[in-house]
PDB file of C-alpha atoms in Angstrom:
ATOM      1  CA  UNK Z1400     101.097  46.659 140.872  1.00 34.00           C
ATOM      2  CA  UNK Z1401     101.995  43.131 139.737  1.00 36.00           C
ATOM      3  CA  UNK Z1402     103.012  42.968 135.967  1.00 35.00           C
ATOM      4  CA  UNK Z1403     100.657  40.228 134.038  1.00 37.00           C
ATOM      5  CA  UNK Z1404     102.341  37.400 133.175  1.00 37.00           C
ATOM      6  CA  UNK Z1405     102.839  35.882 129.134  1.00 33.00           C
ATOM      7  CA  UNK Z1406     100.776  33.311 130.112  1.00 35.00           C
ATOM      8  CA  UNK Z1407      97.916  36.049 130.837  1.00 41.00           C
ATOM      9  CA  UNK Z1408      98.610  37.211 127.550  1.00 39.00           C
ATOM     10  CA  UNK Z1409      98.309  34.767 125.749  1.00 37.00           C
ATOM     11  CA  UNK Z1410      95.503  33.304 127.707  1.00 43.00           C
ATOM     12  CA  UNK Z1411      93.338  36.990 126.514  1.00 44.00           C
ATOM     13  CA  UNK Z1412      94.685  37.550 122.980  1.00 47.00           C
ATOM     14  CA  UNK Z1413      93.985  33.956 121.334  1.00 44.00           C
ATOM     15  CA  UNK Z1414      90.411  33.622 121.237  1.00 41.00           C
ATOM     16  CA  UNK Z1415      89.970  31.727 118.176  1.00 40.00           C
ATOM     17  CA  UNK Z1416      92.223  29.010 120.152  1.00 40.00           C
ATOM     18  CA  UNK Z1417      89.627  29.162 123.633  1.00 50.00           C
ATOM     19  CA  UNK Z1418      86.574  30.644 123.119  1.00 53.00           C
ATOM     20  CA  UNK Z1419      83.758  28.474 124.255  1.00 55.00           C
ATOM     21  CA  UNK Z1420      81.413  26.937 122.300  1.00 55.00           C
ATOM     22  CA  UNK Z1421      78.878  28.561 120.643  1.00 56.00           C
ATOM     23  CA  UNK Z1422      75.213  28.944 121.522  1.00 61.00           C
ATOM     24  CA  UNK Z1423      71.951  30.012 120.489  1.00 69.00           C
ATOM     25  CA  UNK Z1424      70.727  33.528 122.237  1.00 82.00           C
ATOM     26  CA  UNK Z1425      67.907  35.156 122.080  1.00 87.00           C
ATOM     27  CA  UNK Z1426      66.721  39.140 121.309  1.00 88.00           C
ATOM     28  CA  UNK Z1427      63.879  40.834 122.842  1.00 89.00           C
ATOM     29  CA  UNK Z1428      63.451  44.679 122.198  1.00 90.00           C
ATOM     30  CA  UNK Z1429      66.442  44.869 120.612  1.00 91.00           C
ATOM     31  CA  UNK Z1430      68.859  43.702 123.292  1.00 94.00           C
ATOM     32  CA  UNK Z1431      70.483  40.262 122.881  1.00 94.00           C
ATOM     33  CA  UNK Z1432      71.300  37.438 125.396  1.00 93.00           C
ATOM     34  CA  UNK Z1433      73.688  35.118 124.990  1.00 92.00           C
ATOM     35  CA  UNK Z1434      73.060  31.515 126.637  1.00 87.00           C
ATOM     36  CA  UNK Z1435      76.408  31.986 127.992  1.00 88.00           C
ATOM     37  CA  UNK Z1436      74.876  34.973 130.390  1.00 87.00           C
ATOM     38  CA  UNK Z1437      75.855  38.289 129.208  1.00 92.00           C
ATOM     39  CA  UNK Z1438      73.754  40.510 127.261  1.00 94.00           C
ATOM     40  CA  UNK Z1439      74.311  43.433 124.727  1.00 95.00           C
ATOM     41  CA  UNK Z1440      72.513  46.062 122.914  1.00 95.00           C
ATOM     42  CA  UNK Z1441      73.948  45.834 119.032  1.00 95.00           C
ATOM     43  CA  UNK Z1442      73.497  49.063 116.107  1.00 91.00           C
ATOM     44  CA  UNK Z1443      69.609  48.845 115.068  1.00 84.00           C
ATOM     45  CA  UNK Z1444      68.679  46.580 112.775  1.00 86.00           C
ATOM     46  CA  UNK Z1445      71.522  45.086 112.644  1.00 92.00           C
ATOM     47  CA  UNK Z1446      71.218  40.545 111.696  1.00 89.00           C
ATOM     48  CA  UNK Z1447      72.275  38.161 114.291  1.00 89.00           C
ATOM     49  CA  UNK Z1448      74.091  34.934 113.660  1.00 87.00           C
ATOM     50  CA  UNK Z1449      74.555  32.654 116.134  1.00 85.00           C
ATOM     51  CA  UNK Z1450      74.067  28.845 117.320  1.00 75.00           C
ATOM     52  CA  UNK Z1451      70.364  28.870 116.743  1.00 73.00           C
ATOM     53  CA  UNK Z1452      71.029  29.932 112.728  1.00 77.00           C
ATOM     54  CA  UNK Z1453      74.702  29.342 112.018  1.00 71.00           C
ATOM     55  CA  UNK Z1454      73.933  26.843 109.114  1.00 68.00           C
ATOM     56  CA  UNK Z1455      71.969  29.206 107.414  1.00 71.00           C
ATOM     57  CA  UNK Z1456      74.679  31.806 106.313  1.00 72.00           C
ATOM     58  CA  UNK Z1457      77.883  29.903 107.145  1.00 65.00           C
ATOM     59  CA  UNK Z1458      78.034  29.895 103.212  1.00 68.00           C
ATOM     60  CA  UNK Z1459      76.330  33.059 102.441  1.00 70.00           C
ATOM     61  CA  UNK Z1460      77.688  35.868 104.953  1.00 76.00           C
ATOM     62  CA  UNK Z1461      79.429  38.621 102.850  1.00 75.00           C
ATOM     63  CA  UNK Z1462      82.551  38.337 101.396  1.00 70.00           C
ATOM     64  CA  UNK Z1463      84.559  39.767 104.014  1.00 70.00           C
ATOM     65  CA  UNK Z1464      83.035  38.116 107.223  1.00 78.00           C
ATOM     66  CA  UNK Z1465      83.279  34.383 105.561  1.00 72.00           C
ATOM     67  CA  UNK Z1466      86.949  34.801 106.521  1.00 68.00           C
ATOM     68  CA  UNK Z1467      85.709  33.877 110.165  1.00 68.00           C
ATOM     69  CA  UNK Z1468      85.440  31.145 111.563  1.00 67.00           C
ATOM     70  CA  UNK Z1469      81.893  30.858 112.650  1.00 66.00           C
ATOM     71  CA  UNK Z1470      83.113  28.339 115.547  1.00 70.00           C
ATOM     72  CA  UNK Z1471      85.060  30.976 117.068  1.00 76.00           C
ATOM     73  CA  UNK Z1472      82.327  33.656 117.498  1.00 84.00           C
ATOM     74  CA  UNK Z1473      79.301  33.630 120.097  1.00 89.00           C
ATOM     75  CA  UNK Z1474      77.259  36.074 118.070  1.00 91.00           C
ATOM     76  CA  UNK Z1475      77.993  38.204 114.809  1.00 90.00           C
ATOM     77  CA  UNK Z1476      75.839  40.924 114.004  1.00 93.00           C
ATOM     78  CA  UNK Z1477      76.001  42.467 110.880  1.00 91.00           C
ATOM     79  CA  UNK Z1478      74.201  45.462 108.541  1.00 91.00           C
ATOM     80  CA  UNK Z1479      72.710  43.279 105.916  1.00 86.00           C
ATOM     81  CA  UNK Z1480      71.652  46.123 104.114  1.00 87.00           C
ATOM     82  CA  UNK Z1481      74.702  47.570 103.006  1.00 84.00           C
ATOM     83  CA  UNK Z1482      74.398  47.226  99.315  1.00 78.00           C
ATOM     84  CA  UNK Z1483      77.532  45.682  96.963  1.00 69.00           C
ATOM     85  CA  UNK Z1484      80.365  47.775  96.299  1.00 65.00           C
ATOM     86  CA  UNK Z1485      79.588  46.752  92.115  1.00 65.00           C
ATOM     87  CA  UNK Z1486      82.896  47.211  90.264  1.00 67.00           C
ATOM     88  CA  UNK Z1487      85.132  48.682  92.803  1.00 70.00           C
ATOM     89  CA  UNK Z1488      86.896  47.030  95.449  1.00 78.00           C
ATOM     90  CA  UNK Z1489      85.136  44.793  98.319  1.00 79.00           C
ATOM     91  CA  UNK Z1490      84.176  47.297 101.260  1.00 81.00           C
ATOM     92  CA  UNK Z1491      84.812  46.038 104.849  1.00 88.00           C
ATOM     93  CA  UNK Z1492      81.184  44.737 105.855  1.00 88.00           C
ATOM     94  CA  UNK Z1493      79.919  46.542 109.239  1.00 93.00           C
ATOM     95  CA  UNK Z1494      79.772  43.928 111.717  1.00 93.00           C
ATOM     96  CA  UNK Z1495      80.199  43.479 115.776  1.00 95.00           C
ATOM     97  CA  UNK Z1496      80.908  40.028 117.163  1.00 92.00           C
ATOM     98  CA  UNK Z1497      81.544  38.665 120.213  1.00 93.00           C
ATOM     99  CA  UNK Z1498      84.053  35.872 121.228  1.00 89.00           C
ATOM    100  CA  UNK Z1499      83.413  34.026 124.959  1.00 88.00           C
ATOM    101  CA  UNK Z1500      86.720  33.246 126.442  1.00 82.00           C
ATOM    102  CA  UNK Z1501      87.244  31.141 129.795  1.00 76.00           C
ATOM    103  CA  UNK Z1502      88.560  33.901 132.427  1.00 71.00           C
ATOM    104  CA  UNK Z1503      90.906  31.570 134.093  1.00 62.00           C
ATOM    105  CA  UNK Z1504      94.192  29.693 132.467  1.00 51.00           C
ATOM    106  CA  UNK Z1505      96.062  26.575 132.975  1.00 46.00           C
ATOM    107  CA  UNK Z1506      98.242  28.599 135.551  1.00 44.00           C
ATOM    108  CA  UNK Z1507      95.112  29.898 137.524  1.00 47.00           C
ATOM    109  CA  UNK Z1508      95.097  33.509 136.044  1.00 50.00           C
ATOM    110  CA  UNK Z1509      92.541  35.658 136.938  1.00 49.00           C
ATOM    111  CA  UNK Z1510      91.325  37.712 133.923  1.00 50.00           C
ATOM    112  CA  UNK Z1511      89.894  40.381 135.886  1.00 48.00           C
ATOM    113  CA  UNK Z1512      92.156  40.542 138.290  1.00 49.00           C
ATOM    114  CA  UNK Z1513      94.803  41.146 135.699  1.00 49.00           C
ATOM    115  CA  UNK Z1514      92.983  43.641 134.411  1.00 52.00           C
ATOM    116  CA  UNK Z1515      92.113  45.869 136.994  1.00 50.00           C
ATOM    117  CA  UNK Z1516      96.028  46.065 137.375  1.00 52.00           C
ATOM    118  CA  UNK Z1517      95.992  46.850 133.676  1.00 53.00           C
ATOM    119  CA  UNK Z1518      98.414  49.608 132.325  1.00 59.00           C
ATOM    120  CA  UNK Z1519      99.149  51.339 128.843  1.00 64.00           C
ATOM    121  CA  UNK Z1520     102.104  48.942 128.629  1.00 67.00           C
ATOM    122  CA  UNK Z1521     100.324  46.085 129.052  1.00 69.00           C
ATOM    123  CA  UNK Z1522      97.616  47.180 126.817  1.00 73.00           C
ATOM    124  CA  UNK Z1523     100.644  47.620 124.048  1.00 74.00           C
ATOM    125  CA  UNK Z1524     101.828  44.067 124.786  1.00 75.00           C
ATOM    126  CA  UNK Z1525      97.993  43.038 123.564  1.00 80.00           C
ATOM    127  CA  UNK Z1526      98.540  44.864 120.077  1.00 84.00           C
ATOM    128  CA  UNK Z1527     101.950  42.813 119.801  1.00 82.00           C
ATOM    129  CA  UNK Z1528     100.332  39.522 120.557  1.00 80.00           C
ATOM    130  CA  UNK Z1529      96.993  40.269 118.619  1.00 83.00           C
ATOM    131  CA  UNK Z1530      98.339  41.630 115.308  1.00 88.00           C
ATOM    132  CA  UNK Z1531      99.255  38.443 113.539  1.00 86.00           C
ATOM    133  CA  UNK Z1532      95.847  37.094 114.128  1.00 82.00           C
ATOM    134  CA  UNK Z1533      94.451  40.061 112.076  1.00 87.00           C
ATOM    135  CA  UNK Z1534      97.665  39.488 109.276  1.00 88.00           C
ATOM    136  CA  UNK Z1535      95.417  36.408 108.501  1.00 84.00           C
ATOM    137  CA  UNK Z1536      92.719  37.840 107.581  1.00 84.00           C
ATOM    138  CA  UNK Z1537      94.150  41.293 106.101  1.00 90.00           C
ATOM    139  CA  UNK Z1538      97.144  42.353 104.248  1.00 92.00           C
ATOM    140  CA  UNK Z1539      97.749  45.482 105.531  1.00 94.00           C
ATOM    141  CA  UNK Z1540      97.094  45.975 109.424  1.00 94.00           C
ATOM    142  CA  UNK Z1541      98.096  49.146 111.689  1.00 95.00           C
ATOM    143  CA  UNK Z1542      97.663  49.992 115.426  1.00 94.00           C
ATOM    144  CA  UNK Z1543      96.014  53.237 116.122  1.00 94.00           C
ATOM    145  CA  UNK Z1544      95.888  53.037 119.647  1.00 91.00           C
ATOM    146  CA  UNK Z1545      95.970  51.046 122.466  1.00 86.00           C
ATOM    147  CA  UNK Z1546      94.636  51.963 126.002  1.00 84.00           C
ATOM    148  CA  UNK Z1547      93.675  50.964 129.395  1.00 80.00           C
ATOM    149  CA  UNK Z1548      89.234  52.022 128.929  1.00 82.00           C
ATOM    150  CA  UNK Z1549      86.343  51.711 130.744  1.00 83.00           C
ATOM    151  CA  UNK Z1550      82.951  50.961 129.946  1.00 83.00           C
ATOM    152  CA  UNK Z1551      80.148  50.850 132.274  1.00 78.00           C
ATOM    153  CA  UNK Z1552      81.980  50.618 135.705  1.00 77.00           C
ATOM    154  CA  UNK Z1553      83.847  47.346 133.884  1.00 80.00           C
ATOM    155  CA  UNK Z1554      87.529  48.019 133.286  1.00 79.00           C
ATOM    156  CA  UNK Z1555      88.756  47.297 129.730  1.00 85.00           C
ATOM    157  CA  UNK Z1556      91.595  47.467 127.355  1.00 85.00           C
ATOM    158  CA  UNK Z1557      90.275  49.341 123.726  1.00 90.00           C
ATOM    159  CA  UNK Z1558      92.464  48.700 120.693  1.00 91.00           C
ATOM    160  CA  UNK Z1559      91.923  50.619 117.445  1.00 95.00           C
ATOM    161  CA  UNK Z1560      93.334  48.935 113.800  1.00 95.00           C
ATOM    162  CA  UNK Z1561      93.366  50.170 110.438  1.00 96.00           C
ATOM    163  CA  UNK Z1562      92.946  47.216 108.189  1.00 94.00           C
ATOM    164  CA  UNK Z1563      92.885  46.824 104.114  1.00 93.00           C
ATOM    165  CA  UNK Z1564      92.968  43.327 102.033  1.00 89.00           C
ATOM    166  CA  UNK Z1565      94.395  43.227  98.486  1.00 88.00           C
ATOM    167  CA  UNK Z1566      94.277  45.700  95.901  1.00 86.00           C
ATOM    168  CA  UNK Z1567      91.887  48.178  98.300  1.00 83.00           C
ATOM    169  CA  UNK Z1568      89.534  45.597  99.733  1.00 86.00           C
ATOM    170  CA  UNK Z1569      88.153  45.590 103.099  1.00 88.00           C
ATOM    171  CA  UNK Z1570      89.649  48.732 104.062  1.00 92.00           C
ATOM    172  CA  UNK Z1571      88.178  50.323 107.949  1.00 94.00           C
ATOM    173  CA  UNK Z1572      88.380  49.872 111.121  1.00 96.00           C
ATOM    174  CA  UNK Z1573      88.436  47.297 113.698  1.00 95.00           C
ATOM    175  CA  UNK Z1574      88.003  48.706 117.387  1.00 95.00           C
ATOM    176  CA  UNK Z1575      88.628  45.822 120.019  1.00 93.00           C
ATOM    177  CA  UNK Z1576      87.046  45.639 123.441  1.00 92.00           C
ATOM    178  CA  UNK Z1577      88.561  43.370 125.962  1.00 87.00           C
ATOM    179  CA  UNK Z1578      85.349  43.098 128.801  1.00 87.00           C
ATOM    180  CA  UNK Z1579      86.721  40.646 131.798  1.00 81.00           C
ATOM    181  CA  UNK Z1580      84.927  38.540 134.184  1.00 77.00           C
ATOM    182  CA  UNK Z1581      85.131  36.467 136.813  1.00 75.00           C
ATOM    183  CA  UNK Z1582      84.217  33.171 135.188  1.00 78.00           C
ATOM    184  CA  UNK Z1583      84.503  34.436 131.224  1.00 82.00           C
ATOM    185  CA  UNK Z1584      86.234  37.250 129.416  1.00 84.00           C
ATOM    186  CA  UNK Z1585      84.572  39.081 126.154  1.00 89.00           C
ATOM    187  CA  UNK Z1586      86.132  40.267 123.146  1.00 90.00           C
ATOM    188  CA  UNK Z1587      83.947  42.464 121.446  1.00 94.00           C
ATOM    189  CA  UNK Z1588      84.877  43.126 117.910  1.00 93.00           C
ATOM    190  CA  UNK Z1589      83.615  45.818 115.839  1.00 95.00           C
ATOM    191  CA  UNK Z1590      84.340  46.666 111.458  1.00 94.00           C
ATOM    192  CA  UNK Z1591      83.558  49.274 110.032  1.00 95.00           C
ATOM    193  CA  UNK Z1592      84.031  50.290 106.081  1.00 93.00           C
ATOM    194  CA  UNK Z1593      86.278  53.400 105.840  1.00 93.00           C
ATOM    195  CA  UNK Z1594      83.667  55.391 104.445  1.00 91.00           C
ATOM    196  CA  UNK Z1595      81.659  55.045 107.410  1.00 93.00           C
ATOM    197  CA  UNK Z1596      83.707  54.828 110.231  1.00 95.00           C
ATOM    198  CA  UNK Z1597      83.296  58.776 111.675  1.00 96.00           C
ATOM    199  CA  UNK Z1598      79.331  58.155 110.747  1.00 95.00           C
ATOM    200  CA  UNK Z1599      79.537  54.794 112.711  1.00 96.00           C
ATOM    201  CA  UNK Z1600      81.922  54.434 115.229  1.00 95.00           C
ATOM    202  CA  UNK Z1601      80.124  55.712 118.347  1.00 96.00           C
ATOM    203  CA  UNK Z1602      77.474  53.049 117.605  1.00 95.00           C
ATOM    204  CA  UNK Z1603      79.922  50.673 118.520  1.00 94.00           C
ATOM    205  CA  UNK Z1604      81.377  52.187 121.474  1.00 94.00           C
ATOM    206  CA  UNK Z1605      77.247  52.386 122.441  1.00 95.00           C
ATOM    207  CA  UNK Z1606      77.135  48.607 121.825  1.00 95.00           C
ATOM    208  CA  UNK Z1607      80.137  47.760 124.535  1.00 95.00           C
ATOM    209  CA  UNK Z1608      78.694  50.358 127.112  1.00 94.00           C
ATOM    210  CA  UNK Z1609      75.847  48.554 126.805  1.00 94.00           C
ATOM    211  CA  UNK Z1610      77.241  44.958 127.672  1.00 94.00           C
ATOM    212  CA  UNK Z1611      76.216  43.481 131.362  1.00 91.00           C
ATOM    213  CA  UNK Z1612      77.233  40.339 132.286  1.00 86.00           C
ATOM    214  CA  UNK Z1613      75.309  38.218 134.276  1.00 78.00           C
ATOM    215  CA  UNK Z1614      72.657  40.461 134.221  1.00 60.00           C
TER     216      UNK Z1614
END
């Protein structure tokens, strides 16, 4: 079993650097696909943003999910019926979004390849090279766990985070799914407020089982 190289790394972790281009999708009964040729099933109900309507809310996405950059994402989904926190701190708005990233580096690594070698070490490497992307956007970020998954018959690397802003704002969950192809590699990123994390979470994990690529 080969160990994967920085490079490989690197070439998974920085997605805002390389993701492709975004582009409009489509949804019909409730399942979403991307123009780039995967497809996934997001939580019910739940508003898309993508090429086809990015203009529309690039100025008016809640507070927390402005932070983004809206070039960096294929698709954000959110719960646009959470209501305001009122007085209290900003909650962490429930979202899932999904970043396209070329599967193959300047040195000719193979995403998939490299992951089907994947081990827990390598998998803790991610959380080292990922974290001070989330610093960024959060003040406070902590790895809950890192492991070698699987989803589907697709071999992936699951990362969970506790995050919190300033003063008690934003505080949840992130869980990170790292889906890789032969041509493209997904991150699938999903938030969740604190107070509805245990309520939510599966939801999430139903949303990556649910991704097929090239379908």
């Amino acid at each position: 079993m080969r160990t994967p190289t920085i490079a490989a790394v690197f070439l998974v972790v920085v997605a805002v650097l390389a993701s492709s281009p975004a582009r409009a999708g489509s949804t019909k009964d409730g399942v979403y696909l991307s123009n780039h040729g995967y497809q996934i099933t997001p939580p019910l109900s739940w508003t898309a943003v993508d090429g086809s309507n990015r203009g529309l809310y690039s100025e008016t996405l809640p507070p927390s999910l402005l932070k983004a950059d809206t070039k960096a994402y294929d698709v954000l989904f959110f719960d646009a019926e959470l209501p305001p926190a009122g007085d209290g701190p900003a909650e962490l708005q429930d979202s899932l979004m999904v970043m396209v990233i070329p599967s193959k580096g300047k040195a000719g690594d193979d995403a998939s390849v490299i992951f089907k070698e994947s081990t827990e070490a390598f998998a803790k490497g991610i959380v080292a090279a990922m974290k001070p992307h989330l610093e960024k956007l959060f003040s406070n970020v902590e790895s809950k766990s890192a492991v070698a998954g699987k989803h589907g018959a697709i071999d992936t690397i699951d990362l969970l985070w506790g995050v919190a802003g300033e003063g008690g704002s934003n505080e949840g969950f992130i869980l990170q799914t790292i889906i890789p192809g032969p041509e493209y590699t997904l991150l699938v990123t999903c938030s969740l407020g604190k107070a509805r994390y245990e309520e939510r979470k599966d939801a999430c994990v139903a949303a990556v089982d649910s991704v097929k690529l090239n379908p």
